[in-house]
C-alpha cells in the first residue's frame, strides 16, 4: 500500500492526512474541487517529490476512475462540511455527500482497492446519553429541518459502505469523526475553535451561541490522521465503523474563556441567540462525546494532546499566519 489517494485532500483534515501519509513514506495524490479546500492548505506539500494534485470535481468520472486505478488505498474525505454551509445549501450537501461516495465505492469495488470513508458524529443526532457508541441508535430530527440532511446523507454513505462490504467484498472502513481541530482549520464554515481564536486575536467579540452550556470534545487533527492510516492497514477494521475523537469534554462557554485567557485577549464574550446565529428553528446538539473503546481495542488509539496543548499550538499558528492586530 504505497500509493494513497486522498479525496478532499486540499481540505483541513485532508491536507493533514496527506502530510502524515508523506511522512509515513507513501506517495500521495489528492483530488479536490477547492469548494471548501484551498491551494494554501497544500502549498507546503506541492513541491514534495511524492506528492501530486488534481483540482477537479469528484463527479468527473474518467478522472476519478483513473486516480483510483493508480492508488493502492483510497481515503474518501471529500464532502460538504460545516453547519453553516449545510443549512445554507442543503441540495449541494445531499448531492455531494451521496453521489460522490457512491462513485468512489463503485470504482474501489471494481478495482479492488481498500477505501476509508469519513462519516461524522452528526449521525448520532439528538441521541441523549453521556457517550456515543458505534452500536447506538441514531436519532435525527424532522426532514423539514435542513440541519439533519448532513447526518442523513452520511448515514446513507455508511449504509452504502456496509452494502459494498457485504455484497461485493469491498475492504471498506468507516470513521465517524467527532469535532476535529488543528492548524489551518478555517472558521469560515462555522467551526467554533478557529472562529473563537480568530475573534480573540483580532479583538472582536467572542461569540458563544445559546447559553454556552452545550459541550463538545475536540480531537487533534494529527491523531485523527494517524488513526485513519492505521485503520485502513488493519484487515479487522474492514466492514466496521469507528468513532475517532477525544475523551475530554468542555462546555463552549468554558472553551471561550480558555481561548480568551490563552490569547490574553481583551475581546468581550458575547452570547448570541441560536436564531441569530443559524436562523430560526435550528437545533443544536447539547452534548457530544465519543466512546473510544472500539478504536482503542483494535489499534491502541490514544489522543496525544489535551485541549490546552492543542489550543496553544493553534493559537501560535494563527498568530503567525493571520494578519490581525494582536491586542
Ligand atoms: N459555536 C459557538 N460560537 C461560534 C461557533 C459555534 O458557540 O462562533 C457553538 C455551536 O453552536 C456548537 C459548538 O460551538 O454548539 C460547536 O460548533 P461547530 O460548528 O464547531 O461544530 P458542531 O456544531 O458540528 O459540533
Coordinates of C-alpha atoms and ligand atoms in Angstrom, one line a residue:
X1 CA 0.0 0.0 0.0
X2 CA 2.4 2.7 -1.1
X3 CA 0.2 4.9 -3.3
X4 CA -2.6 6.7 -1.5
X5 CA -5.4 8.8 -3.0
X6 CA -7.0 11.4 -0.7
X7 CA -10.2 12.9 -2.0
X8 CA -10.8 16.3 -0.4
X9 CA -7.0 16.5 0.1
X10 CA -6.9 20.3 0.0
X11 CA -9.3 20.5 2.9
X12 CA -8.3 20.9 6.5
X13 CA -8.3 17.3 7.5
X14 CA -7.3 16.0 4.0
X15 CA -4.2 18.2 3.9
X16 CA -3.1 16.9 7.3
X17 CA -3.7 13.4 6.3
X18 CA -1.7 13.9 3.1
X19 CA 1.2 15.3 5.2
X20 CA 1.1 12.4 7.6
X21 CA 1.0 9.9 4.7
X22 CA 4.0 11.5 3.1
X23 CA 5.9 11.3 6.5
X24 CA 5.0 7.6 6.6
X25 CA 6.6 7.0 3.2
X26 CA 3.5 7.0 0.9
X27 CA 3.2 8.6 -2.5
X28 CA 0.2 10.8 -2.2
X29 CA -2.2 12.0 -4.8
X30 CA -5.1 14.3 -3.9
X31 CA -8.2 15.4 -5.7
X32 CA -10.1 18.5 -4.6
X33 CA -12.6 20.8 -6.2
X34 CA -11.5 23.7 -4.0
X35 CA -15.1 24.3 -2.9
X36 CA -14.1 24.4 0.7
X37 CA -10.5 23.3 0.5
X38 CA -7.7 25.7 -0.6
X39 CA -4.5 25.8 -2.5
X40 CA -2.8 27.3 0.6
X41 CA -3.6 24.2 2.6
X42 CA -1.2 22.2 0.4
X43 CA 1.3 24.9 -0.6
X44 CA 3.9 23.3 1.7
X45 CA 3.4 19.9 0.0
X46 CA 3.2 20.9 -3.6
X47 CA 6.9 20.5 -4.3
X48 CA 7.3 17.2 -2.5
X49 CA 8.6 14.6 -4.9
X50 CA 5.9 12.0 -3.8
X51 CA 3.0 14.5 -3.8
X52 CA 0.7 15.3 -6.7
X53 CA -2.6 17.0 -7.0
X54 CA -5.6 17.3 -9.3
X55 CA -8.1 20.2 -8.9
X56 CA -11.3 18.8 -10.3
X57 CA -14.8 17.8 -9.3
X58 CA -15.3 14.4 -7.8
X59 CA -18.0 13.8 -10.4
X60 CA -15.5 13.8 -13.3
X61 CA -15.9 10.1 -13.7
X62 CA -12.9 9.2 -16.0
X63 CA -10.6 11.3 -13.8
X64 CA -11.9 9.6 -10.6
X65 CA -11.5 6.1 -12.1
X66 CA -8.0 6.8 -13.3
X67 CA -6.9 8.1 -9.9
X68 CA -8.4 5.1 -8.1
X69 CA -6.7 2.8 -10.5
X70 CA -3.3 4.4 -9.7
X71 CA -3.8 4.1 -6.0
X72 CA -3.2 1.2 -3.6
X73 CA -5.5 2.7 -1.0
X74 CA -8.2 5.4 -1.0
X75 CA -9.2 7.9 1.7
X76 CA -12.5 9.5 0.8
X77 CA -12.8 12.8 2.7
X78 CA -14.4 15.0 0.0
X79 CA -17.7 16.2 1.4
X80 CA -19.9 19.2 2.1
X81 CA -18.7 20.4 5.5
X82 CA -19.7 22.9 8.2
X83 CA -23.0 23.6 9.7
X84 CA -23.4 27.0 8.0
X85 CA -22.9 25.5 4.5
X86 CA -25.3 22.7 5.2
X87 CA -28.1 25.0 6.4
X88 CA -27.5 27.4 3.5
X89 CA -27.2 24.8 0.7
X90 CA -28.9 21.5 1.6
X91 CA -29.2 20.4 -2.1
X92 CA -25.5 20.6 -2.6
X93 CA -24.9 18.8 0.7
X94 CA -27.1 15.9 -0.2
X95 CA -25.8 15.6 -3.8
X96 CA -22.1 16.0 -2.9
X97 CA -22.2 13.6 0.0
X98 CA -24.2 10.8 -1.6
X99 CA -23.3 10.9 -5.3
X100 CA -19.5 11.2 -4.8
X101 CA -19.4 8.4 -2.2
X102 CA -21.4 6.1 -4.4
X103 CA -19.0 6.7 -7.3
X104 CA -15.9 6.2 -5.0
X105 CA -17.3 2.9 -3.6
X106 CA -18.3 1.6 -7.0
X107 CA -14.9 2.3 -8.5
X108 CA -13.0 1.0 -5.5
X109 CA -15.1 -2.2 -5.6
X110 CA -14.4 -2.5 -9.4
X111 CA -10.7 -2.1 -8.9
X112 CA -10.5 -4.0 -5.5
X113 CA -9.0 -1.0 -3.7
X114 CA -9.3 -0.6 0.1
X115 CA -11.1 2.6 1.0
X116 CA -11.7 4.6 4.1
X117 CA -14.8 6.6 4.3
X118 CA -15.2 9.6 6.6
X119 CA -18.5 9.9 8.3
X120 CA -19.4 12.2 11.2
X121 CA -20.5 12.3 14.8
X122 CA -23.5 14.2 13.5
X123 CA -25.1 10.9 12.6
X124 CA -25.8 10.3 16.3
X125 CA -28.1 13.3 16.0
X126 CA -30.0 14.1 19.1
X127 CA -29.1 11.0 21.0
X128 CA -29.1 12.0 24.7
X129 CA -26.5 10.0 26.6
X130 CA -23.1 10.6 28.1
X131 CA -21.1 8.8 25.4
X132 CA -21.9 7.8 21.9
X133 CA -21.1 4.2 20.9
X134 CA -20.9 2.9 17.4
X135 CA -23.8 0.5 18.1
X136 CA -26.2 3.1 19.4
X137 CA -29.4 4.2 17.8
X138 CA -29.2 7.3 15.6
X139 CA -31.8 9.9 16.5
X140 CA -32.4 12.6 13.9
X141 CA -35.0 15.4 13.7
X142 CA -37.6 16.0 11.0
X143 CA -36.8 16.4 7.3
X144 CA -38.3 19.9 7.5
X145 CA -35.2 21.0 9.4
X146 CA -32.3 21.1 6.9
X147 CA -29.7 20.6 9.7
X148 CA -30.4 16.9 9.6
X149 CA -29.7 16.4 5.9
X150 CA -26.0 16.3 6.6
X151 CA -26.4 13.5 9.1
X152 CA -28.9 11.7 6.8
X153 CA -26.6 11.9 3.8
X154 CA -23.7 10.5 5.8
X155 CA -25.9 7.7 7.1
X156 CA -26.7 6.7 3.5
X157 CA -23.0 6.7 2.9
X158 CA -22.5 4.4 5.8
X159 CA -25.2 2.0 4.5
X160 CA -23.7 2.1 1.1
X161 CA -20.3 1.2 2.6
X162 CA -21.8 -1.7 4.6
X163 CA -23.6 -2.9 1.4
X164 CA -20.5 -2.9 -0.7
X165 CA -18.6 -4.7 2.1
X166 CA -21.3 -7.4 2.4
X167 CA -22.3 -7.8 -1.3
X168 CA -19.0 -7.1 -3.1
X169 CA -16.4 -7.8 -0.5
X170 CA -15.1 -4.3 -0.7
X171 CA -12.4 -3.6 2.1
X172 CA -14.0 -0.5 3.5
X173 CA -13.6 1.2 6.9
X174 CA -15.9 3.9 8.1
X175 CA -14.7 6.5 10.6
X176 CA -17.1 8.8 12.5
X177 CA -15.1 11.9 13.1
X178 CA -16.0 14.0 16.1
X179 CA -15.1 17.7 16.3
X180 CA -11.5 17.9 15.0
X181 CA -9.2 20.8 15.4
X182 CA -5.7 21.9 14.4
X183 CA -3.7 24.5 12.4
X184 CA -5.1 25.6 9.0
X185 CA -8.8 25.0 10.0
X186 CA -10.9 27.9 8.9
X187 CA -13.8 29.4 10.9
X188 CA -15.5 30.4 7.6
X189 CA -17.8 27.3 7.7
X190 CA -18.8 27.8 11.3
X191 CA -16.3 25.7 13.3
X192 CA -16.1 27.0 16.8
X193 CA -12.4 26.8 17.7
X194 CA -10.9 28.7 14.6
X195 CA -13.7 31.2 14.9
X196 CA -13.2 32.0 18.5
X197 CA -9.4 32.0 18.2
X198 CA -9.6 34.5 15.3
X199 CA -12.1 36.7 17.2
X200 CA -9.9 36.7 20.3
X201 CA -6.7 37.5 18.3
X202 CA -8.4 40.3 16.4
X203 CA -10.1 41.9 19.3
X204 CA -13.7 41.1 18.1
X205 CA -16.4 39.8 20.4
X206 CA -16.0 36.1 21.1
X207 CA -19.4 34.7 20.1
X208 CA -20.9 32.0 22.3
X209 CA -24.1 30.6 20.9
X210 CA -27.0 30.0 23.2
X211 CA -26.0 29.9 26.9
X212 CA -22.7 28.2 26.2
X213 CA -23.5 25.2 28.3
X214 CA -23.5 22.8 25.3
X215 CA -20.4 20.8 25.3
X216 CA -18.1 19.2 22.8
X217 CA -14.9 17.1 22.8
X218 CA -12.1 18.1 20.4
X219 CA -9.7 15.7 18.7
X220 CA -6.3 16.7 17.3
X221 CA -6.1 16.5 13.6
X222 CA -2.7 14.7 13.7
X223 CA -4.1 12.0 15.9
X224 CA -7.1 11.6 13.6
X225 CA -4.8 11.3 10.5
X226 CA -2.7 8.7 12.3
X227 CA -5.8 6.7 13.3
X228 CA -7.1 6.7 9.7
X229 CA -3.9 5.3 8.3
X230 CA -3.6 2.6 10.9
X231 CA -7.3 1.6 10.5
X232 CA -7.0 1.1 6.7
X233 CA -3.9 -1.0 7.2
X234 CA -5.8 -3.3 9.6
X235 CA -7.9 -6.0 7.9
X236 CA -10.0 -6.5 11.0
X237 CA -11.3 -2.9 10.6
X238 CA -12.9 -3.7 7.2
X239 CA -16.7 -3.6 7.3
X240 CA -16.5 -1.7 10.7
X241 CA -17.4 1.7 11.9
X242 CA -15.2 3.6 14.4
X243 CA -15.5 6.7 16.4
X244 CA -12.5 8.9 16.3
X245 CA -12.1 11.9 18.6
X246 CA -11.1 12.8 22.2
X247 CA -12.4 11.7 25.5
X248 CA -12.4 15.1 27.3
X249 CA -15.4 17.3 27.0
X250 CA -15.8 21.0 27.6
X251 CA -18.7 23.4 27.6
X252 CA -18.4 26.0 24.9
X253 CA -18.5 28.9 27.4
X254 CA -15.5 27.4 29.2
X255 CA -13.8 26.9 25.8
X256 CA -14.3 30.6 25.0
X257 CA -12.9 31.6 28.4
X258 CA -9.9 29.4 27.9
X259 CA -9.2 30.9 24.5
X260 CA -9.6 34.4 25.8
X261 CA -7.1 33.7 28.6
X262 CA -4.6 31.9 26.4
X263 CA -4.6 34.7 23.8
X264 CA -4.7 37.4 26.6
X265 CA -7.4 39.0 24.5
X266 CA -9.4 42.0 25.6
X267 CA -12.4 40.7 23.5
X268 CA -15.7 40.5 25.4
X269 CA -17.5 37.2 25.4
X270 CA -20.8 37.8 23.7
X271 CA -23.8 35.5 23.9
X272 CA -25.6 35.1 20.6
X273 CA -29.1 33.5 20.4
X274 CA -29.2 30.4 18.2
X275 CA -31.8 32.1 15.9
X276 CA -29.4 34.9 15.2
X277 CA -26.5 32.5 14.5
X278 CA -28.2 29.9 12.4
X279 CA -31.7 31.2 11.6
X280 CA -35.0 30.1 13.2
X281 CA -35.6 26.5 14.1
X282 CA -32.0 25.4 14.4
X283 CA -31.5 22.6 16.9
X284 CA -28.0 22.4 18.5
X285 CA -26.6 19.2 20.0
X286 CA -26.3 19.8 23.8
X287 CA -23.6 17.3 24.3
X288 CA -21.3 15.1 22.1
X289 CA -18.7 12.7 23.4
X290 CA -17.3 9.6 21.7
X291 CA -17.0 6.2 23.3
X292 CA -13.5 5.3 22.1
X293 CA -13.3 1.7 23.3
X294 CA -13.6 0.1 19.9
X295 CA -10.7 2.0 18.3
X296 CA -8.6 1.7 21.4
X297 CA -9.0 -2.1 21.4
X298 CA -8.2 -2.5 17.7
X299 CA -5.3 -0.2 17.2
X300 CA -4.5 1.1 20.7
X301 CA -5.7 4.6 19.8
X302 CA -4.8 7.3 22.4
X303 CA -5.1 11.0 21.8
X304 CA -1.6 12.6 22.1
X305 CA -2.6 16.1 23.2
X306 CA -5.1 17.6 25.7
X307 CA -7.2 20.6 24.8
X308 CA -4.9 23.3 26.4
X309 CA -2.0 21.9 24.4
X310 CA -4.0 21.8 21.2
X311 CA -5.1 25.4 21.7
X312 CA -1.5 26.5 22.4
X313 CA -0.5 25.1 19.0
X314 CA -3.5 26.5 17.2
X315 CA -3.1 30.0 18.7
X316 CA 0.7 30.0 17.9
X317 CA -0.1 29.0 14.3
X318 CA -2.8 31.6 14.0
X319 CA -0.6 34.4 15.3
X320 CA 1.9 33.5 12.7
X321 CA -0.5 33.2 9.8
X322 CA -3.3 35.7 10.4
X323 CA -2.8 39.3 9.5
X324 CA -4.6 40.7 12.5
X325 CA -3.6 43.2 15.1
X326 CA -3.0 41.3 18.3
X327 CA -4.5 43.3 21.2
Ligands
LIG1 N1 -20.5 27.8 18.5 C1 -20.4 28.9 19.2 N2 -19.9 30.0 18.6 C2 -19.4 30.1 17.4 C3 -19.5 28.9 16.6 C4 -20.0 27.7 17.2 O1 -20.8 29.0 20.4 O2 -19.0 31.1 16.9 C5 -21.0 26.5 19.1 C6 -22.0 25.8 18.3 O3 -23.4 26.3 18.5 C7 -21.9 24.4 18.8 C8 -20.4 24.3 19.2 O4 -19.9 25.6 19.2 O5 -22.6 24.2 20.0 C9 -19.6 23.6 18.1 O6 -19.9 24.1 16.8 P1 -19.2 23.7 15.5 O7 -19.9 24.3 14.4 O8 -17.7 23.9 15.6 O9 -19.4 22.1 15.5 P2 -20.7 21.2 15.7 O10 -21.9 22.0 15.9 O11 -20.8 20.4 14.4 O12 -20.3 20.3 16.8

